[in-house]
Short mmCIF file of C-alpha atoms in Angstrom, two decimals:
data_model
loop_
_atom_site.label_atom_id
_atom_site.label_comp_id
_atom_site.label_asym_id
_atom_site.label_seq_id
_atom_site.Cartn_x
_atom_site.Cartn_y
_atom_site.Cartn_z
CA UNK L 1 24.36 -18.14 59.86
CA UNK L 2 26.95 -15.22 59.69
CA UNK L 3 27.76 -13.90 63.12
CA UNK L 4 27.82 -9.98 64.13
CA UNK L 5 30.54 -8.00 63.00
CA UNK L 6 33.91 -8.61 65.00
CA UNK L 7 37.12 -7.51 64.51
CA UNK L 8 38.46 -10.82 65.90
CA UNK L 9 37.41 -12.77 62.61
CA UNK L 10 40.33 -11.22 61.15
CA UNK L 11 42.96 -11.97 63.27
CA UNK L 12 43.55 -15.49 61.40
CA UNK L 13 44.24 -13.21 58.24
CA UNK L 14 46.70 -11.04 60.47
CA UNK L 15 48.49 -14.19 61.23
CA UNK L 16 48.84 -15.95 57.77
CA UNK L 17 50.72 -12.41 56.48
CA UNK L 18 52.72 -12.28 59.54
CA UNK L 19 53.81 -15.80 58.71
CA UNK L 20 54.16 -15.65 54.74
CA UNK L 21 55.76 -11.96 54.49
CA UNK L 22 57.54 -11.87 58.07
CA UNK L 23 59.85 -14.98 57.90
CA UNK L 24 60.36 -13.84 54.04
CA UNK L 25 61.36 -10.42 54.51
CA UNK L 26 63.53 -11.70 57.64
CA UNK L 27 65.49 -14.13 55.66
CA UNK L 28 65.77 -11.06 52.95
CA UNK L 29 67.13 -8.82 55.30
CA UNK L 30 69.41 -11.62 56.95
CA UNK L 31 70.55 -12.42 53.27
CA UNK L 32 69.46 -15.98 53.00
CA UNK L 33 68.77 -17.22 49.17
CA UNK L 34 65.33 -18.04 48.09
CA UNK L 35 64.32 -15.86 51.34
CA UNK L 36 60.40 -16.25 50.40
CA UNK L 37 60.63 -20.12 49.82
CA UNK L 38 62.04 -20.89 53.36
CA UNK L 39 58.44 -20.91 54.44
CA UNK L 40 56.06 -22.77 51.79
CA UNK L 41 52.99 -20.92 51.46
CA UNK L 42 50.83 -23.42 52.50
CA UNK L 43 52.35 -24.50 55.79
CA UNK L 44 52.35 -20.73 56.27
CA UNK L 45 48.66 -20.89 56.62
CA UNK L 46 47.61 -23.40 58.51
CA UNK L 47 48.26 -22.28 61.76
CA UNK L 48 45.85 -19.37 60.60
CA UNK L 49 43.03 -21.78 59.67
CA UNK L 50 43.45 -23.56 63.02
CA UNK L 51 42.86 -20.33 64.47
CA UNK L 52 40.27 -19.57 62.66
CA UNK L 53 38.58 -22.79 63.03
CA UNK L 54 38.95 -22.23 67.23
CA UNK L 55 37.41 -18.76 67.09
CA UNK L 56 34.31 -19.74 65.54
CA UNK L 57 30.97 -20.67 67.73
CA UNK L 58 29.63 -23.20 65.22
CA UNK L 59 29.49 -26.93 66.35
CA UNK L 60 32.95 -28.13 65.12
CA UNK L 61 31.74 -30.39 62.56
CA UNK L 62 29.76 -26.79 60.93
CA UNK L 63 32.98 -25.57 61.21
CA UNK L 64 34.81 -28.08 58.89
CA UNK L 65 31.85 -27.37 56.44
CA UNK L 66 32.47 -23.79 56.27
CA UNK L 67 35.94 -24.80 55.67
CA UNK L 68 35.51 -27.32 53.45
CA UNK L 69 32.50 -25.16 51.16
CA UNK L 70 35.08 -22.40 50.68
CA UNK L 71 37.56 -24.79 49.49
CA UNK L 72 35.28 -25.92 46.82
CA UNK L 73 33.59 -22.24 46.28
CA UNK L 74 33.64 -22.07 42.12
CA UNK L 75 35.61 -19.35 41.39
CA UNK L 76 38.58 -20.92 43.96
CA UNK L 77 38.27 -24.52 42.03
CA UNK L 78 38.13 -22.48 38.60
CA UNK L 79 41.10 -20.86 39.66
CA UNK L 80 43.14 -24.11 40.19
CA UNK L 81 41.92 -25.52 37.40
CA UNK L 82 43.73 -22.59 35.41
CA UNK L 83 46.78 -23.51 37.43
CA UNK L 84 47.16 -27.27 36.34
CA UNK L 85 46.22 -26.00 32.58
CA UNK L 86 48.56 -23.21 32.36
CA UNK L 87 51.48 -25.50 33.95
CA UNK L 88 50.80 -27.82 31.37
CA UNK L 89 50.59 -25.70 28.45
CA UNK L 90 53.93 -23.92 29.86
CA UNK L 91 56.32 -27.27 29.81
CA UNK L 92 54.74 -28.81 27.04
CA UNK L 93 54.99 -25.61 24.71
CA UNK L 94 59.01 -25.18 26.46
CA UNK L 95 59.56 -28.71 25.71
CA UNK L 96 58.32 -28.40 21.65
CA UNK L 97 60.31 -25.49 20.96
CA UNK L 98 56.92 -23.03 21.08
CA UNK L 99 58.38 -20.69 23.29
CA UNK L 100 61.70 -20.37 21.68
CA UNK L 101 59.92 -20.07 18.11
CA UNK L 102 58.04 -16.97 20.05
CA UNK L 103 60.68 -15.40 21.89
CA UNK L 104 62.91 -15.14 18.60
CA UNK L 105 59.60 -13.76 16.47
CA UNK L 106 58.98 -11.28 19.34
CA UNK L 107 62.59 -10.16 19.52
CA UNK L 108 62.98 -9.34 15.68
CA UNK L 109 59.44 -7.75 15.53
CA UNK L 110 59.59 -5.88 19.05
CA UNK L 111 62.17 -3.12 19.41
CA UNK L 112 64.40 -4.18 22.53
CA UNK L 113 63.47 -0.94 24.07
CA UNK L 114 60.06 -1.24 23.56
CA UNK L 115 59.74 -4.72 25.10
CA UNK L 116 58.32 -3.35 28.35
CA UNK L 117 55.31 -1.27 26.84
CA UNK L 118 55.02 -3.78 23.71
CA UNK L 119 54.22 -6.57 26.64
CA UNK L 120 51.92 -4.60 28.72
CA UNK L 121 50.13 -3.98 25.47
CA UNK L 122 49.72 -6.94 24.47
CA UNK L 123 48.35 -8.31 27.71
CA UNK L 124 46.05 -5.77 27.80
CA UNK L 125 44.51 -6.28 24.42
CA UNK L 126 44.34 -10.39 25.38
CA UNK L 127 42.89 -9.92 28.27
CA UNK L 128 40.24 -7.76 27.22
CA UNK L 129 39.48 -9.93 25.01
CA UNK L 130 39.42 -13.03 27.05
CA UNK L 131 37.48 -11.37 30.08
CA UNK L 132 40.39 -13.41 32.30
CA UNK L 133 43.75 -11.59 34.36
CA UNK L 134 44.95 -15.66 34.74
CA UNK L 135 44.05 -17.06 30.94
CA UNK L 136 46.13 -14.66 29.54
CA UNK L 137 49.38 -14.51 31.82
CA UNK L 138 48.67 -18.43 31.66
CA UNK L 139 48.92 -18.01 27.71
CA UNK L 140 52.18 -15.44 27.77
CA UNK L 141 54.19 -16.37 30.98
CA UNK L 142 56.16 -18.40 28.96
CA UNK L 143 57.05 -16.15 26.02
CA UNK L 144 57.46 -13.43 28.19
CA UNK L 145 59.98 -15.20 30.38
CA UNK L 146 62.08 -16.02 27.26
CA UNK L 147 61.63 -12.21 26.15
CA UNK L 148 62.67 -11.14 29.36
CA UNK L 149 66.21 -13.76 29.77
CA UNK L 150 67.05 -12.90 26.21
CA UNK L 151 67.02 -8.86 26.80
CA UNK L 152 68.42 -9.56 30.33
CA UNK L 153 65.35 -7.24 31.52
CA UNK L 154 64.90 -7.73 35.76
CA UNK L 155 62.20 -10.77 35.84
CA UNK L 156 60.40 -8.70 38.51
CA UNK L 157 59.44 -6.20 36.44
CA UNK L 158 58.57 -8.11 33.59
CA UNK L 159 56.04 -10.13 35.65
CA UNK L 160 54.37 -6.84 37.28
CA UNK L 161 54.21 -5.49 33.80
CA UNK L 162 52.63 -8.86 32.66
CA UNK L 163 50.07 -8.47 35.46
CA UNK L 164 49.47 -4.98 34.70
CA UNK L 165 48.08 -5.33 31.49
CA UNK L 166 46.58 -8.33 32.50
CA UNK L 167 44.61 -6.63 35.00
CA UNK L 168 43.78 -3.86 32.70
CA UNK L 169 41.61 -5.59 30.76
CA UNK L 170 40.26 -7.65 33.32
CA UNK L 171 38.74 -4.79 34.81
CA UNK L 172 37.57 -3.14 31.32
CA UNK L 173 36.35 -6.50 29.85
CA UNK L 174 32.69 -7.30 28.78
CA UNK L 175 33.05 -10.90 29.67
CA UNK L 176 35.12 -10.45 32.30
CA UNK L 177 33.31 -12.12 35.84
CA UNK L 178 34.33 -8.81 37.52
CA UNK L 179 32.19 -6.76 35.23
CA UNK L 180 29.19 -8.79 35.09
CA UNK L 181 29.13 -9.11 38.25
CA UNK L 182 30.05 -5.09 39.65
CA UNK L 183 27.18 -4.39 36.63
CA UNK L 184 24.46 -7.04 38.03
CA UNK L 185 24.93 -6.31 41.41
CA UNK L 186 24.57 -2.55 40.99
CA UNK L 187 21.73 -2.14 38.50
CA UNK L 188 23.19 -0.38 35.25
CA UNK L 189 24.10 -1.46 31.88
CA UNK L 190 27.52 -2.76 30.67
CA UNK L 191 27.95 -0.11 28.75
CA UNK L 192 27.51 2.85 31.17
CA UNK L 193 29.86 1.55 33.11
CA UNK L 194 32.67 0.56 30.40
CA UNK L 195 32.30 4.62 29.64
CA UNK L 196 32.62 5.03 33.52
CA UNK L 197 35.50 2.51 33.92
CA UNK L 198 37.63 3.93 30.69
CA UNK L 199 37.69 7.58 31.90
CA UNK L 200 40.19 6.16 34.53
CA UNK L 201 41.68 3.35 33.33
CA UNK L 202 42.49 4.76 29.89
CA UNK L 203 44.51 8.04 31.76
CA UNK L 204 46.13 5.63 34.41
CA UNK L 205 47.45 3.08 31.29
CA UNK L 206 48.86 6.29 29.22
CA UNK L 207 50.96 6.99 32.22
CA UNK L 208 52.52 3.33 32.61
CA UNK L 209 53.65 3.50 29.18
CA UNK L 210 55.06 6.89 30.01
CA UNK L 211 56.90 5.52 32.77
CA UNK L 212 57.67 1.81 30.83
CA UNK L 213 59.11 3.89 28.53
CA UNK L 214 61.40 5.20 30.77
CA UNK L 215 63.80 1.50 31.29
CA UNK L 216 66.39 1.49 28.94
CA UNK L 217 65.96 -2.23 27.90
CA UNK L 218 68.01 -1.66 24.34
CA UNK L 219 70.92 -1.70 26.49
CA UNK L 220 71.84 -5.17 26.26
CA UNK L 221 71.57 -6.62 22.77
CA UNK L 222 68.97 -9.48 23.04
CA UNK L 223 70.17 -13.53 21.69
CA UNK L 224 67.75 -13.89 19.41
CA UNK L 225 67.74 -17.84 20.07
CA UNK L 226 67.60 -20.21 17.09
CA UNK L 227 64.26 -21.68 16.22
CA UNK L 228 61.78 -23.31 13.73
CA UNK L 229 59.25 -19.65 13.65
CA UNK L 230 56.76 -22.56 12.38
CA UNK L 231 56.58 -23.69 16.08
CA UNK L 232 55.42 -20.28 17.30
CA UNK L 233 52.06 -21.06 15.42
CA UNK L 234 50.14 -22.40 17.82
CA UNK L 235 50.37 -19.44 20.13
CA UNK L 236 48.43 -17.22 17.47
CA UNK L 237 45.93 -19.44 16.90
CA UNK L 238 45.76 -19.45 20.99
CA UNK L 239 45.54 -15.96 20.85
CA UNK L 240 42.46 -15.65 17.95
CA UNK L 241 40.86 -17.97 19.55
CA UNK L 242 40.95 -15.79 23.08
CA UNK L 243 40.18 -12.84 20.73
CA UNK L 244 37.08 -14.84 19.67
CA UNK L 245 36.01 -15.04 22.81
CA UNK L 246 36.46 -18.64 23.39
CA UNK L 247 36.43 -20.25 26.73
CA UNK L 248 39.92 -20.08 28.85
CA UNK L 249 39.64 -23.82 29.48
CA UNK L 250 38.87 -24.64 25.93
CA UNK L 251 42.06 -22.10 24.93
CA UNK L 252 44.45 -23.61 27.35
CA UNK L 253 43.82 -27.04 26.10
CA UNK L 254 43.49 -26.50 22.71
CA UNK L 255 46.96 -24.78 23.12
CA UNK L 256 48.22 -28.28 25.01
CA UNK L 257 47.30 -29.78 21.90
CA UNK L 258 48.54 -27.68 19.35
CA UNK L 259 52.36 -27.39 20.88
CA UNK L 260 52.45 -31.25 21.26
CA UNK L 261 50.56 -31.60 17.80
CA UNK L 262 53.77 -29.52 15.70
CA UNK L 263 56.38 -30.49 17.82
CA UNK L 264 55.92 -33.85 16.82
CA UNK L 265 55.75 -33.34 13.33
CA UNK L 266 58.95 -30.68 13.03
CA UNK L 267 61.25 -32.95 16.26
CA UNK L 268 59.85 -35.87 16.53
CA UNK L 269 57.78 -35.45 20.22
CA UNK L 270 57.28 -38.38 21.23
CA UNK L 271 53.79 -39.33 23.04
CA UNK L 272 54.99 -40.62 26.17
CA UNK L 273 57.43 -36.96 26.84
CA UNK L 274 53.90 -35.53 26.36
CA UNK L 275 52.30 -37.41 28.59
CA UNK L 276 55.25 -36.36 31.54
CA UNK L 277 55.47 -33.19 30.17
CA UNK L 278 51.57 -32.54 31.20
CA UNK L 279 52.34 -33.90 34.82
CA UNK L 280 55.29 -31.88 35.29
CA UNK L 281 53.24 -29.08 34.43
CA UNK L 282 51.34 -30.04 36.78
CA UNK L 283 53.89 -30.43 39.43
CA UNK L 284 54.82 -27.10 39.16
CA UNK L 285 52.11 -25.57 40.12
CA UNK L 286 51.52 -27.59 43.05
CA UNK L 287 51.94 -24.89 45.83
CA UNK L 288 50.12 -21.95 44.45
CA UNK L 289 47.35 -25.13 44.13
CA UNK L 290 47.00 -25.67 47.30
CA UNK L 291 47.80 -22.47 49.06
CA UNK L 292 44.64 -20.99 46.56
CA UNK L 293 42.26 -23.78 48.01
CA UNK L 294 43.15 -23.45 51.61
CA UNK L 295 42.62 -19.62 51.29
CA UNK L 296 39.45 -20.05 50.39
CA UNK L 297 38.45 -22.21 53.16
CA UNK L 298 40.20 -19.66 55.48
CA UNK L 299 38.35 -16.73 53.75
CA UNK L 300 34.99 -18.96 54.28
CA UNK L 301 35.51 -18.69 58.50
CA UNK L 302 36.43 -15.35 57.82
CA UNK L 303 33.16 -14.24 56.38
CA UNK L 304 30.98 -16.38 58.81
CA UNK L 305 32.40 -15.27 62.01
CA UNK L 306 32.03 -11.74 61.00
CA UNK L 307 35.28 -10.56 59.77
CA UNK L 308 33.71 -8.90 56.35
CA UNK L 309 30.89 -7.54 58.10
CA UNK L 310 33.27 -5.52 60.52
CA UNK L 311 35.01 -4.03 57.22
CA UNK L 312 31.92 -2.87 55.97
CA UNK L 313 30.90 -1.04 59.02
CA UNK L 314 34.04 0.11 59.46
CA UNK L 315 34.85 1.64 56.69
CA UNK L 316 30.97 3.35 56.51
CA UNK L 317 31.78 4.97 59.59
CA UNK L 318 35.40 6.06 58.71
CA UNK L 319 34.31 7.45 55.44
CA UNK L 320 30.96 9.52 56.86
CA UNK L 321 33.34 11.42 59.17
CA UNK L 322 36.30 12.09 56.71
CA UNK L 323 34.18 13.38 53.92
CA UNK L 324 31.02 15.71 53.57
CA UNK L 325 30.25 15.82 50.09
CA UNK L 326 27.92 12.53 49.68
CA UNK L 327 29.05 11.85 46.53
CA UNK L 328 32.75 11.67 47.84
CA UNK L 329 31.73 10.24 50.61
CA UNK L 330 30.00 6.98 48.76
CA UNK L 331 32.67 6.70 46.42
CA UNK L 332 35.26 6.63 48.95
CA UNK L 333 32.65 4.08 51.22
CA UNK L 334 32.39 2.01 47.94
CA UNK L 335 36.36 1.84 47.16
CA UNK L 336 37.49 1.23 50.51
CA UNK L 337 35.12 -1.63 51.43
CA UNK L 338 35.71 -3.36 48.60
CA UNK L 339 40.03 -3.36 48.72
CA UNK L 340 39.86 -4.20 52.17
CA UNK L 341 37.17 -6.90 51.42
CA UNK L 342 39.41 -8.12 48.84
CA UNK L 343 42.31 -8.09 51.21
CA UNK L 344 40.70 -10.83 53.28
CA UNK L 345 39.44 -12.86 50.35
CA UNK L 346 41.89 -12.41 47.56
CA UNK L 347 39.89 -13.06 44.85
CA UNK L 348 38.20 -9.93 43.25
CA UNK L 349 35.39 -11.58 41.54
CA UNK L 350 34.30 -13.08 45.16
CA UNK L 351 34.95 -9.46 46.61
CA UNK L 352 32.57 -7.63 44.40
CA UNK L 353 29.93 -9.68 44.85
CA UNK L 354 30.53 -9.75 48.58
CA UNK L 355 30.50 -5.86 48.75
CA UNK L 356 27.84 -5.35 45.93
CA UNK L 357 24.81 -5.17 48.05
CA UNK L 358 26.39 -2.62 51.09
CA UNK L 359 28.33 -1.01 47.98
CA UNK L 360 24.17 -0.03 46.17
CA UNK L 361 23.44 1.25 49.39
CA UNK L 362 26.51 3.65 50.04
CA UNK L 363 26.07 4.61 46.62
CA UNK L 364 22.57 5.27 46.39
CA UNK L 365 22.51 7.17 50.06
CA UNK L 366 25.69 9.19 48.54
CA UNK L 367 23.63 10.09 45.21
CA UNK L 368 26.05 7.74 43.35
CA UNK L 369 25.70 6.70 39.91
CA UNK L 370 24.83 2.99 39.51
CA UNK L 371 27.67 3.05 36.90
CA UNK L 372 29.87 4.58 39.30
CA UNK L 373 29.71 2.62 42.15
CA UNK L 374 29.72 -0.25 39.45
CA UNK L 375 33.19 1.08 38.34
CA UNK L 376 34.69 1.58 41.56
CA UNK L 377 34.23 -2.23 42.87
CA UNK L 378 35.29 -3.49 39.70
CA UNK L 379 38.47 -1.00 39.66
CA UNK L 380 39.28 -1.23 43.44
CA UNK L 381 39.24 -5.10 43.35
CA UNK L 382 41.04 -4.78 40.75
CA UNK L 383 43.40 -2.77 41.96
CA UNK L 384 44.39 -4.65 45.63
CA UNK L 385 43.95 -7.97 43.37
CA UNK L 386 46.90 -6.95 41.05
CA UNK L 387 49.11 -5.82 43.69
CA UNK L 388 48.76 -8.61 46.37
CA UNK L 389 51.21 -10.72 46.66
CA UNK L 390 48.95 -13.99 47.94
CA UNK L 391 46.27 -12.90 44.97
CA UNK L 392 46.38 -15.74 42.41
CA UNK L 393 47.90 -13.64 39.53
CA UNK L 394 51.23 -12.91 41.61
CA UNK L 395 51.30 -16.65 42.84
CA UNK L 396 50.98 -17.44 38.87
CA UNK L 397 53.63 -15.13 38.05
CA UNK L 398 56.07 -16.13 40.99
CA UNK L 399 55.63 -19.73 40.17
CA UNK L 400 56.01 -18.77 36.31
CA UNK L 401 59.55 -16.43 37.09
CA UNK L 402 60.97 -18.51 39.83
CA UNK L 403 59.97 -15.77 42.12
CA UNK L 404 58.67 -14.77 44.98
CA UNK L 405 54.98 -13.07 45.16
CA UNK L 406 56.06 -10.41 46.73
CA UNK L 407 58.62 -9.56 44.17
CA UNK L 408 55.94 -9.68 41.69
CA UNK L 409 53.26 -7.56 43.57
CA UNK L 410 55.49 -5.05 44.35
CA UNK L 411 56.03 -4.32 40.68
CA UNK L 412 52.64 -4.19 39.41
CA UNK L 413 52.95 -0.40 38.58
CA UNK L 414 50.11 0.11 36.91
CA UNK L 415 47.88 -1.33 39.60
CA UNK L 416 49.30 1.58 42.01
CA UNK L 417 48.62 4.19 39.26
CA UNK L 418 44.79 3.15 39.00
CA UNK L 419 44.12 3.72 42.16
CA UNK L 420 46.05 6.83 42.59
CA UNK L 421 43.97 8.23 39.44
CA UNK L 422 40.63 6.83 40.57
CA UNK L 423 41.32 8.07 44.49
CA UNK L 424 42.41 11.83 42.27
CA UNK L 425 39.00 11.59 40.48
CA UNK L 426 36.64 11.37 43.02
CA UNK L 427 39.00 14.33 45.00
CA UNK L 428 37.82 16.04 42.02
CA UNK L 429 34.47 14.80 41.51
CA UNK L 430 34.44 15.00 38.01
CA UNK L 431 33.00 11.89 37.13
CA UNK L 432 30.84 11.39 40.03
CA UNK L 433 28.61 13.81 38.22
CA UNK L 434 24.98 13.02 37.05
CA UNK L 435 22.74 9.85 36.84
CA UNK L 436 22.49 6.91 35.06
CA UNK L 437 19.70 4.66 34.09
CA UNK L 438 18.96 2.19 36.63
CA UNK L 439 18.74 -1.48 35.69
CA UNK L 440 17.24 -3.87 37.87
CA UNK L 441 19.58 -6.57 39.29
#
């Protein structure tokens, strides 16, 4: 049973950070190479999940159980099993020429100056369609990465722009989990609160093109590499397919299958290269595999011993004082619970329906709109998901780039500009106004 609310619970959490971004930004700052991979991630946290495992008051062997049912929560196994096929699909469609077939169709299509807000674009639109942030940077990574080498454009930025638009229609998705489950656990119908959701996202994505507009990338001529354009046909049928609204699992290994299936016909791929290809895929996700499992276990203790609970009343009692309009008041209540939920969970799907119940009552003390407060979880865990750099899309993206997390968080500019329009909205209280119809749960 989850304990009172303590502040404690979180000190586990406080730990793993000071571990993962401490020693990295040390060994930035003391100009070591690879500063972020001196420490893997998940060594880094198991000195938190020891703690974690001491603080609690269950019988040790309940503790272990906690642990062990967070490991195995569905979304966190989901998530890994995204890993393993996007690693896959990555090498294998590298290895078959797919991703050299791409990167020479994007570059004579794509403008080199517009390869910044062509990408984020694009991302968006697949995502939307998908309902998944990790399908489709799993399905682009690669063809990004060769856009990005070939235009010399800073792999940082490429990968926050990747996860921008990825995020972007994550949050604005029908099927996304994050909307069915912001919509469900508030009461109000998918569409009132796509019309809620696009009144911010819609202004905050006009002003990332803006400022994606702004890089010069024309500035090197691109090498357009040399390539059989035949190969780059398994990535749009891929991409229909997501459009069609097929599952991400059946996508990713449907695309395995396709990128084997024409490189052997057009160079000769030879079964057994497949068969080590897949593996090394594997391989290379290995970290953000197992650092994603042991965070949920750690975000399991977390939640029993109290640490969510203390967020929630916390931030009810920070927002009643700092605003007096109940409107603003709620909405603030509703966006700060859930970031600072899904700063201890990392996952945003988890995070909304952690905060979903406390979130209805803010919202319907604070004369909220069911599609509002529905809008706000989805766009706040959206938000902190984007941008943090031990959220799986940054640990995708760093493991993608041959980054660090942190390099790729920190560049998720459109992330930053949804909240700032959001947190400007409810200032202005604009679309806080009126009612909606209230669906029951």
């Amino acid at each position: 049973m989850t304990q009172s609310a303590s502040a404690k619970a979180l000190l586990p959490l406080g730990l793993f950070l000071a571990l993962f971004l401490g020693t990295g930004i040390y060994f930035q700052l003391t100009g070591v190479d690879y500063a972020f991979y001196q420490l893997a991630s998940p060594v880094a946290i198991l000195p938190a999940i020891i703690l974690a495992v001491l603080l609690s008051k269950q019988h040790f062997d309940d503790r272990i159980d906690t642990f062990v049912a967070g490991v195995g929560e569905r979304n966190i196994v989901t998530m890994c099993m995204i890993y393993l096929l996007a690693g896959a699909f990555s090498t294998v469609a590298a290895a078959t020429g797919g991703v050299d077939a791409m990167v020479a169709l994007g570059l004579q299509i794509i403008p080199p100056q517009f390869l910044l807000p062509g990408l984020f674009i694009i991302a968006a639109v697949v995502s939307t369609a998908m309902g998944t942030s990790m399908g489709t940077l799993a399905a682009l990574a690669p063809v990004a990465l060769g856009l990005g080498q070939a235009a010399e454009i800073d792999l940082a930025l490429l990968a926050g722009v990747l996860v921008s638009g990825a995020m972007f229609g994550d949050n604005l998705s029908i099927i996304s989990d994050t909307t069915i489950a912001a919509t469900r656990t508030q009461g109000c119908n998918m569409a009132d609160k796509f019309k809620a959701n696009l009144k911010i996202a819609l202004p905050a994505a006009a002003i990332t093109l803006i400022w994606l507009f702004s890089y010069d990338t024309g500035a090197v001529p691109p090498t357009i590499p040399e390539a059989n354009l035949w190969l780059s046909l398994p990535y749009f049928l891929i991409i229909v397919l997501a459009v069609m609204g097929l599952n991400v699992f059946a996508v990713l290994m449907l695309g395995i299958i396709l990128a084997a299936a024409f490189g052997m016909v057009a160079i000769g791929y030879e079964w057994i290269a497949f068969s080590k290809d897949i593996y090394d895929g594997f391989i290379s996700m290995q970290e953000i595999f197992l650092l994603s499992l042991l965070i949920g276990g750690l975000s399991a203790l977390i939640r029993e011993q109290g640490g969510l609970k203390f967020l929630s009343e916390t931030v009810g009692k920070v927002t009643s004082k700092l605003f007096k309009h109940p409107q603003q008041r709620a909405a603030f209540g509703v966006a700060g619970l859930t970031g600072l939920t899904n700063f201890a969970v990392a996952n945003n799907t988890v995070t909304i329906l952690l905060s979903g119940e406390v979130s209805k009552r803010l919202a319907e003390e604070g004369n909220l709109a069911p599609r509002q407060s529905a809008s706000l979880l989805d766009i706040f865990a959206c938000v902190v998901q984007g941008a943090l750099p031990y959220g799986a899309q940054a640990l995708l993206m760093g493991a993608s780039f041959g980054l660090s997390p942190l390099e790729v968080s920190i560049h998720t500019g459109y992330c930053f500009i949804l909240a700032g329009v959001a947190v400007a909205m409810i200032i202005w209280r604009r679309p806080l106004e009126g009612r909606a119809e209230v669906v029951p749960a």
